[in-house]
Structures are given as C-alpha cells and as structure tokens.
Amino acid sequence: MCRLTIVTTAGRPDDASLQLADFARNELEAEIVPRQKRSVKNLADNYDANVIVAGKNRYEYYAKGADAPFFFHPNSSAFRLKRVARGEQEPLLTACDLQQGDSFLDCTLGIGSDCLLAAFVVGVQGKVTGLEADRNVAFIVKNGMQTYDTTELPLTACMRNIEVIHADALEFLRQQPSNSYDVVYMDPMFEQVIEESSNFEALRHAGSHIALSAAWVDEAIRVAKKRVVLKAHYQSEWFELYGFKRDIRLTSKFHYGIIQK
C-alpha cells in the first residue's frame, strides 16, 4: 500500500510558492495542506504522510520519517560533465561505450546524474530516458531538470533533453520492442551502504529499494541493442549471478558490469 503524499508550502509562502504547490497538487493528485506554522515532521505525523514542500524556487520531498529532504540539484553532474568536457575518462561512459546518436535507458533514475552524462554524449540526435519507480522522486527530478536555472552549458541543454518517466523498470521493459535501446543501464540501490555517498542519504530514504532479478536482467538483454550495464557495490553477487563481465576498479567501492550483445 502506497503512503499518502500531501503538499504544503514554505513557512511564509509567496505567490511563487503557492503556484508551485498548486502545480504539484495537480501533477500528483495530492491534497494541499496549509502550513500554518507547523513543522514538516508535525504534518507528516498528523497525516501519516510523505510531504512535498513547495518553496520559493524549488520542491523538497520529505519521505515519512526522513530527517532531511530530497531535492534536485545537479552539483555532482556538473562536476562530472566538466571532467568529460576536458577529455578525462568517466567510468560510466567507458562501461556504456555510448556514441553520438545512441539511445540510453536508465532503469533507476535517482537524482539523474548518469542520465545527464549520457545526454551529453549522445547529443540532440540521441535519446535518453530515465525511469523512476517512486512517483514523488520522479516528480522532483523531472521538474528540476525542466526548470533548474543554470547558465552552465552544456548542463542546461543536457537536462532539457532527458525524458523522465514514473514507471517500474521491469514492467516498462516488458512493454518495449526488442533491441529498442542501444544501452540499458541499471543502478539499483546498493545492498551495502557506501559511507562516502552521504549526500545521497536523502534519496536512499525516499527512493524505491528494488532488488535486481533474473527477469529484470533478461528483459534488459532483450531490449538492449548493444549492451546492458550494471552498477553495483564491489562485493555484490549480482555480477556473477546474472552473467555480467565485471570492470574491476581497485580504488572504488562500486564496479560496473557489462553484458555485450
């Protein structure tokens, strides 16, 4: 059973905050609850609900019980994009072997950093689709990618060219024709927490924790035209269990696995 989600505003809402709240209400078919000087925790407890706060220029998502909000910000993506633009190696892109014009399906969108890198490489002739199982996370990221104000190029162009879809990855894959995406990518929530990734703790609490399965991998192989790529903790059994060739990175706590078509 899905937990109720309510929408509220910042403590002192202005017209922009009220408009954002109304947009979220329509998109998520959620009830707007007046803030009335109440804390987010108080609202979450009183309504036994997740809370989306419409601030003055962004949304913050407090999953029930979360201490910190999840919100969209492309900081890590901007850093990684600058490195790629300088010609430096990016492990994700090496594993995916993306080319200009390719199509890329990210089955586990999260905050969208990997999709941004993919969008940069495939360009306007390519196609990047990100799936997110949690409806609220999908809403936050989709809205952020379409509205985040940045003068940094190519970051803005990359964000605008990504299609975000709220969907269960396995069900979505089952509906796609065979060989319909060049690369299918999967980055499920790690079975083991990587302590250095503390900035993703809010997402870890808010997002859907879906374990990789044989059915998921089989469908990914069917839909992929070139390769399937898995990102997982270096101690994960998924690589060997599902037949991925591991790209071992001795200095990293996560590895990429590849199934070449």
mmCIF file of C-alpha atoms in Angstrom, residues 38-250:
data_model
loop_
_atom_site.group_PDB
_atom_site.id
_atom_site.type_symbol
_atom_site.label_atom_id
_atom_site.label_comp_id
_atom_site.label_asym_id
_atom_site.label_seq_id
_atom_site.Cartn_x
_atom_site.Cartn_y
_atom_site.Cartn_z
ATOM 1 C CA ARG A 38 3.590 23.695 11.612
ATOM 2 C CA SER A 39 6.815 21.779 11.136
ATOM 3 C CA VAL A 40 7.157 19.251 8.336
ATOM 4 C CA LYS A 41 7.514 16.485 10.920
ATOM 5 C CA ASN A 42 4.295 17.598 12.581
ATOM 6 C CA LEU A 43 2.434 17.494 9.272
ATOM 7 C CA ALA A 44 3.918 14.110 8.367
ATOM 8 C CA ASP A 45 2.910 12.647 11.717
ATOM 9 C CA ASN A 46 -0.570 14.174 11.791
ATOM 10 C CA TYR A 47 -1.429 12.971 8.293
ATOM 11 C CA ASP A 48 0.776 9.848 8.359
ATOM 12 C CA ALA A 49 2.063 11.071 5.028
ATOM 13 C CA ASN A 50 5.021 11.930 2.881
ATOM 14 C CA VAL A 51 5.349 15.694 2.499
ATOM 15 C CA ILE A 52 6.327 17.755 -0.532
ATOM 16 C CA VAL A 53 7.185 21.336 0.351
ATOM 17 C CA ALA A 54 6.800 23.965 -2.353
ATOM 18 C CA GLY A 55 9.423 26.575 -1.549
ATOM 19 C CA LYS A 56 10.131 29.838 -3.305
ATOM 20 C CA ASN A 57 12.095 28.284 -6.147
ATOM 21 C CA ARG A 58 12.173 24.501 -5.679
ATOM 22 C CA TYR A 59 10.428 21.465 -4.229
ATOM 23 C CA GLU A 60 11.683 19.500 -1.240
ATOM 24 C CA TYR A 61 10.461 15.959 -0.630
ATOM 25 C CA TYR A 62 10.338 14.600 2.910
ATOM 26 C CA ALA A 63 9.592 10.891 2.849
ATOM 27 C CA LYS A 64 7.805 9.879 6.056
ATOM 28 C CA GLY A 65 10.412 9.545 8.791
ATOM 29 C CA ALA A 66 13.182 11.287 6.866
ATOM 30 C CA ASP A 67 15.330 13.817 8.706
ATOM 31 C CA ALA A 68 16.498 15.586 5.556
ATOM 32 C CA PRO A 69 14.677 16.413 2.323
ATOM 33 C CA PHE A 70 15.356 15.137 -1.155
ATOM 34 C CA PHE A 71 15.588 17.859 -3.791
ATOM 35 C CA PHE A 72 17.018 18.224 -7.261
ATOM 36 C CA HIS A 73 20.443 19.762 -7.665
ATOM 37 C CA PRO A 74 22.912 18.976 -10.467
ATOM 38 C CA ASN A 75 26.091 19.606 -8.475
ATOM 39 C CA SER A 76 27.679 16.181 -8.917
ATOM 40 C CA SER A 77 26.579 16.076 -12.560
ATOM 41 C CA ALA A 78 28.164 19.454 -13.262
ATOM 42 C CA PHE A 79 31.457 18.284 -11.780
ATOM 43 C CA ARG A 80 31.448 15.070 -13.801
ATOM 44 C CA LEU A 81 30.424 16.857 -17.014
ATOM 45 C CA LYS A 82 33.303 19.321 -16.702
ATOM 46 C CA ARG A 83 35.723 16.425 -16.422
ATOM 47 C CA VAL A 84 34.261 14.751 -19.509
ATOM 48 C CA ALA A 85 34.320 18.017 -21.458
ATOM 49 C CA ARG A 86 38.047 18.277 -20.642
ATOM 50 C CA GLY A 87 38.542 14.856 -22.173
ATOM 51 C CA GLU A 88 39.001 12.998 -18.887
ATOM 52 C CA GLN A 89 37.798 9.432 -18.518
ATOM 53 C CA GLU A 90 34.398 8.801 -16.928
ATOM 54 C CA PRO A 91 33.865 5.171 -15.787
ATOM 55 C CA LEU A 92 30.135 5.191 -16.614
ATOM 56 C CA LEU A 93 30.727 6.299 -20.183
ATOM 57 C CA THR A 94 33.548 3.806 -20.612
ATOM 58 C CA ALA A 95 31.312 0.981 -19.426
ATOM 59 C CA CYS A 96 28.394 2.046 -21.625
ATOM 60 C CA ASP A 97 30.529 2.866 -24.692
ATOM 61 C CA LEU A 98 27.957 5.466 -25.724
ATOM 62 C CA GLN A 99 28.232 7.160 -29.086
ATOM 63 C CA GLN A 100 26.607 10.251 -30.532
ATOM 64 C CA GLY A 101 23.066 9.439 -31.625
ATOM 65 C CA ASP A 102 22.705 6.410 -29.329
ATOM 66 C CA SER A 103 19.638 5.720 -27.195
ATOM 67 C CA PHE A 104 20.141 5.190 -23.449
ATOM 68 C CA LEU A 105 17.615 3.780 -20.982
ATOM 69 C CA ASP A 106 18.370 4.345 -17.301
ATOM 70 C CA CYS A 107 16.151 1.955 -15.351
ATOM 71 C CA THR A 108 16.986 3.579 -11.995
ATOM 72 C CA LEU A 109 16.983 7.346 -12.462
ATOM 73 C CA GLY A 110 17.504 8.529 -8.882
ATOM 74 C CA ILE A 111 18.832 12.084 -8.953
ATOM 75 C CA GLY A 112 19.602 11.761 -12.662
ATOM 76 C CA SER A 113 23.382 12.281 -12.714
ATOM 77 C CA ASP A 114 24.076 9.336 -15.005
ATOM 78 C CA CYS A 115 21.358 10.412 -17.448
ATOM 79 C CA LEU A 116 22.941 13.859 -17.672
ATOM 80 C CA LEU A 117 26.277 12.374 -18.676
ATOM 81 C CA ALA A 118 24.593 10.118 -21.207
ATOM 82 C CA ALA A 119 22.673 13.059 -22.686
ATOM 83 C CA PHE A 120 25.920 14.966 -23.139
ATOM 84 C CA VAL A 121 27.489 12.133 -25.134
ATOM 85 C CA VAL A 122 24.540 11.058 -27.310
ATOM 86 C CA GLY A 123 23.694 14.663 -28.203
ATOM 87 C CA VAL A 124 20.482 16.055 -29.641
ATOM 88 C CA GLN A 125 20.264 13.229 -32.179
ATOM 89 C CA GLY A 126 20.293 10.661 -29.377
ATOM 90 C CA LYS A 127 17.647 9.680 -26.859
ATOM 91 C CA VAL A 128 17.897 9.454 -23.068
ATOM 92 C CA THR A 129 15.089 8.045 -20.949
ATOM 93 C CA GLY A 130 15.134 7.765 -17.173
ATOM 94 C CA LEU A 131 12.762 5.528 -15.215
ATOM 95 C CA GLU A 132 11.962 6.158 -11.559
ATOM 96 C CA ALA A 133 9.749 3.809 -9.554
ATOM 97 C CA ASP A 134 8.955 6.328 -6.814
ATOM 98 C CA ARG A 135 6.357 8.796 -8.070
ATOM 99 C CA ASN A 136 7.453 11.651 -5.817
ATOM 100 C CA VAL A 137 11.129 11.289 -6.688
ATOM 101 C CA ALA A 138 10.229 11.194 -10.393
ATOM 102 C CA PHE A 139 8.204 14.390 -9.973
ATOM 103 C CA ILE A 140 11.026 16.210 -8.152
ATOM 104 C CA VAL A 141 13.689 15.216 -10.701
ATOM 105 C CA LYS A 142 11.536 15.770 -13.798
ATOM 106 C CA ASN A 143 10.504 19.219 -12.635
ATOM 107 C CA GLY A 144 14.059 20.074 -11.600
ATOM 108 C CA MET A 145 15.517 19.075 -14.957
ATOM 109 C CA GLN A 146 12.996 21.210 -16.811
ATOM 110 C CA THR A 147 13.182 24.301 -14.616
ATOM 111 C CA TYR A 148 16.544 24.423 -12.828
ATOM 112 C CA ASP A 149 18.130 27.784 -13.573
ATOM 113 C CA THR A 150 21.746 27.498 -14.588
ATOM 114 C CA THR A 151 23.924 29.362 -17.040
ATOM 115 C CA GLU A 152 26.336 26.454 -17.243
ATOM 116 C CA LEU A 153 26.443 24.867 -20.653
ATOM 117 C CA PRO A 154 26.135 22.104 -21.711
ATOM 118 C CA LEU A 155 24.435 21.270 -18.406
ATOM 119 C CA THR A 156 21.167 23.059 -19.167
ATOM 120 C CA ALA A 157 20.829 21.520 -22.620
ATOM 121 C CA CYS A 158 21.521 18.048 -21.252
ATOM 122 C CA MET A 159 18.850 18.369 -18.555
ATOM 123 C CA ARG A 160 16.209 19.537 -21.020
ATOM 124 C CA ASN A 161 16.823 16.572 -23.343
ATOM 125 C CA ILE A 162 16.073 13.843 -20.797
ATOM 126 C CA GLU A 163 12.679 12.152 -20.686
ATOM 127 C CA VAL A 164 11.721 11.223 -17.115
ATOM 128 C CA ILE A 165 9.065 8.537 -16.706
ATOM 129 C CA HIS A 166 7.484 7.306 -13.486
ATOM 130 C CA ALA A 167 7.466 3.558 -14.054
ATOM 131 C CA ASP A 168 8.508 0.212 -12.659
ATOM 132 C CA ALA A 169 11.566 -0.784 -14.675
ATOM 133 C CA LEU A 170 10.584 -4.404 -15.267
ATOM 134 C CA GLU A 171 7.063 -3.509 -16.381
ATOM 135 C CA PHE A 172 8.394 -0.782 -18.663
ATOM 136 C CA LEU A 173 10.942 -3.121 -20.223
ATOM 137 C CA ARG A 174 8.272 -5.723 -20.903
ATOM 138 C CA GLN A 175 6.371 -3.169 -22.963
ATOM 139 C CA GLN A 176 9.340 -2.256 -25.188
ATOM 140 C CA PRO A 177 10.224 -3.853 -28.528
ATOM 141 C CA SER A 178 13.372 -5.958 -28.701
ATOM 142 C CA ASN A 179 16.580 -4.049 -29.482
ATOM 143 C CA SER A 180 14.829 -0.712 -28.949
ATOM 144 C CA TYR A 181 17.574 0.983 -26.859
ATOM 145 C CA ASP A 182 21.273 0.859 -27.608
ATOM 146 C CA VAL A 183 22.215 0.698 -23.926
ATOM 147 C CA VAL A 184 20.101 -0.362 -20.938
ATOM 148 C CA TYR A 185 21.576 0.735 -17.614
ATOM 149 C CA MET A 186 20.716 -0.384 -14.080
ATOM 150 C CA ASP A 187 21.907 1.095 -10.802
ATOM 151 C CA PRO A 188 19.697 -0.367 -8.047
ATOM 152 C CA MET A 189 20.124 0.892 -4.504
ATOM 153 C CA PHE A 190 23.311 -0.708 -3.231
ATOM 154 C CA GLU A 191 22.881 -3.722 -0.985
ATOM 155 C CA GLN A 192 25.598 -2.221 1.227
ATOM 156 C CA VAL A 193 25.825 1.442 2.139
ATOM 157 C CA ILE A 194 28.825 3.313 0.770
ATOM 158 C CA GLU A 195 29.693 5.714 3.568
ATOM 159 C CA GLU A 196 31.298 8.285 1.268
ATOM 160 C CA SER A 197 27.967 8.767 -0.508
ATOM 161 C CA SER A 198 26.390 10.653 2.387
ATOM 162 C CA ASN A 199 24.947 13.270 0.028
ATOM 163 C CA PHE A 200 22.653 10.564 -1.346
ATOM 164 C CA GLU A 201 21.213 9.579 2.014
ATOM 165 C CA ALA A 202 18.044 11.634 1.453
ATOM 166 C CA LEU A 203 17.490 9.832 -1.846
ATOM 167 C CA ARG A 204 18.260 6.488 -0.226
ATOM 168 C CA HIS A 205 15.451 7.134 2.252
ATOM 169 C CA ALA A 206 12.998 8.488 -0.308
ATOM 170 C CA GLY A 207 13.646 6.190 -3.254
ATOM 171 C CA SER A 208 12.402 2.719 -4.058
ATOM 172 C CA HIS A 209 14.631 -0.175 -2.980
ATOM 173 C CA ILE A 210 14.172 -2.785 -5.685
ATOM 174 C CA ALA A 211 16.493 -5.763 -5.889
ATOM 175 C CA LEU A 212 17.836 -6.930 -9.213
ATOM 176 C CA SER A 213 16.155 -10.092 -10.535
ATOM 177 C CA ALA A 214 16.686 -12.597 -13.307
ATOM 178 C CA ALA A 215 13.509 -11.399 -15.028
ATOM 179 C CA TRP A 216 14.760 -7.809 -14.962
ATOM 180 C CA VAL A 217 18.130 -8.759 -16.450
ATOM 181 C CA ASP A 218 16.524 -10.977 -19.108
ATOM 182 C CA GLU A 219 14.215 -8.183 -20.232
ATOM 183 C CA ALA A 220 17.085 -5.696 -20.256
ATOM 184 C CA ILE A 221 19.077 -8.029 -22.509
ATOM 185 C CA ARG A 222 16.109 -8.365 -24.867
ATOM 186 C CA VAL A 223 15.530 -4.602 -25.073
ATOM 187 C CA ALA A 224 19.213 -3.622 -25.398
ATOM 188 C CA LYS A 225 20.668 -3.440 -28.875
ATOM 189 C CA LYS A 226 24.331 -3.131 -27.867
ATOM 190 C CA ARG A 227 24.849 -3.807 -24.165
ATOM 191 C CA VAL A 228 23.411 -3.942 -20.661
ATOM 192 C CA VAL A 229 25.371 -2.199 -17.915
ATOM 193 C CA LEU A 230 25.028 -2.740 -14.163
ATOM 194 C CA LYS A 231 26.463 -0.562 -11.408
ATOM 195 C CA ALA A 232 26.725 -2.231 -8.003
ATOM 196 C CA HIS A 233 28.791 -2.465 -4.835
ATOM 197 C CA TYR A 234 32.121 -4.188 -5.395
ATOM 198 C CA GLN A 235 31.077 -7.004 -3.043
ATOM 199 C CA SER A 236 27.797 -7.610 -4.870
ATOM 200 C CA GLU A 237 26.989 -11.121 -6.025
ATOM 201 C CA TRP A 238 24.870 -9.762 -8.870
ATOM 202 C CA PHE A 239 27.761 -9.642 -11.347
ATOM 203 C CA GLU A 240 28.468 -13.364 -11.231
ATOM 204 C CA LEU A 241 24.873 -14.378 -10.554
ATOM 205 C CA TYR A 242 23.496 -12.707 -13.687
ATOM 206 C CA GLY A 243 26.448 -13.090 -16.026
ATOM 207 C CA PHE A 244 27.936 -9.584 -16.086
ATOM 208 C CA LYS A 245 31.591 -9.144 -17.027
ATOM 209 C CA ARG A 246 32.926 -7.003 -14.224
ATOM 210 C CA ASP A 247 35.004 -3.873 -14.853
ATOM 211 C CA ILE A 248 37.132 -4.019 -11.710
ATOM 212 C CA ARG A 249 38.115 -0.640 -10.262
ATOM 213 C CA LEU A 250 40.586 -1.203 -7.444
#
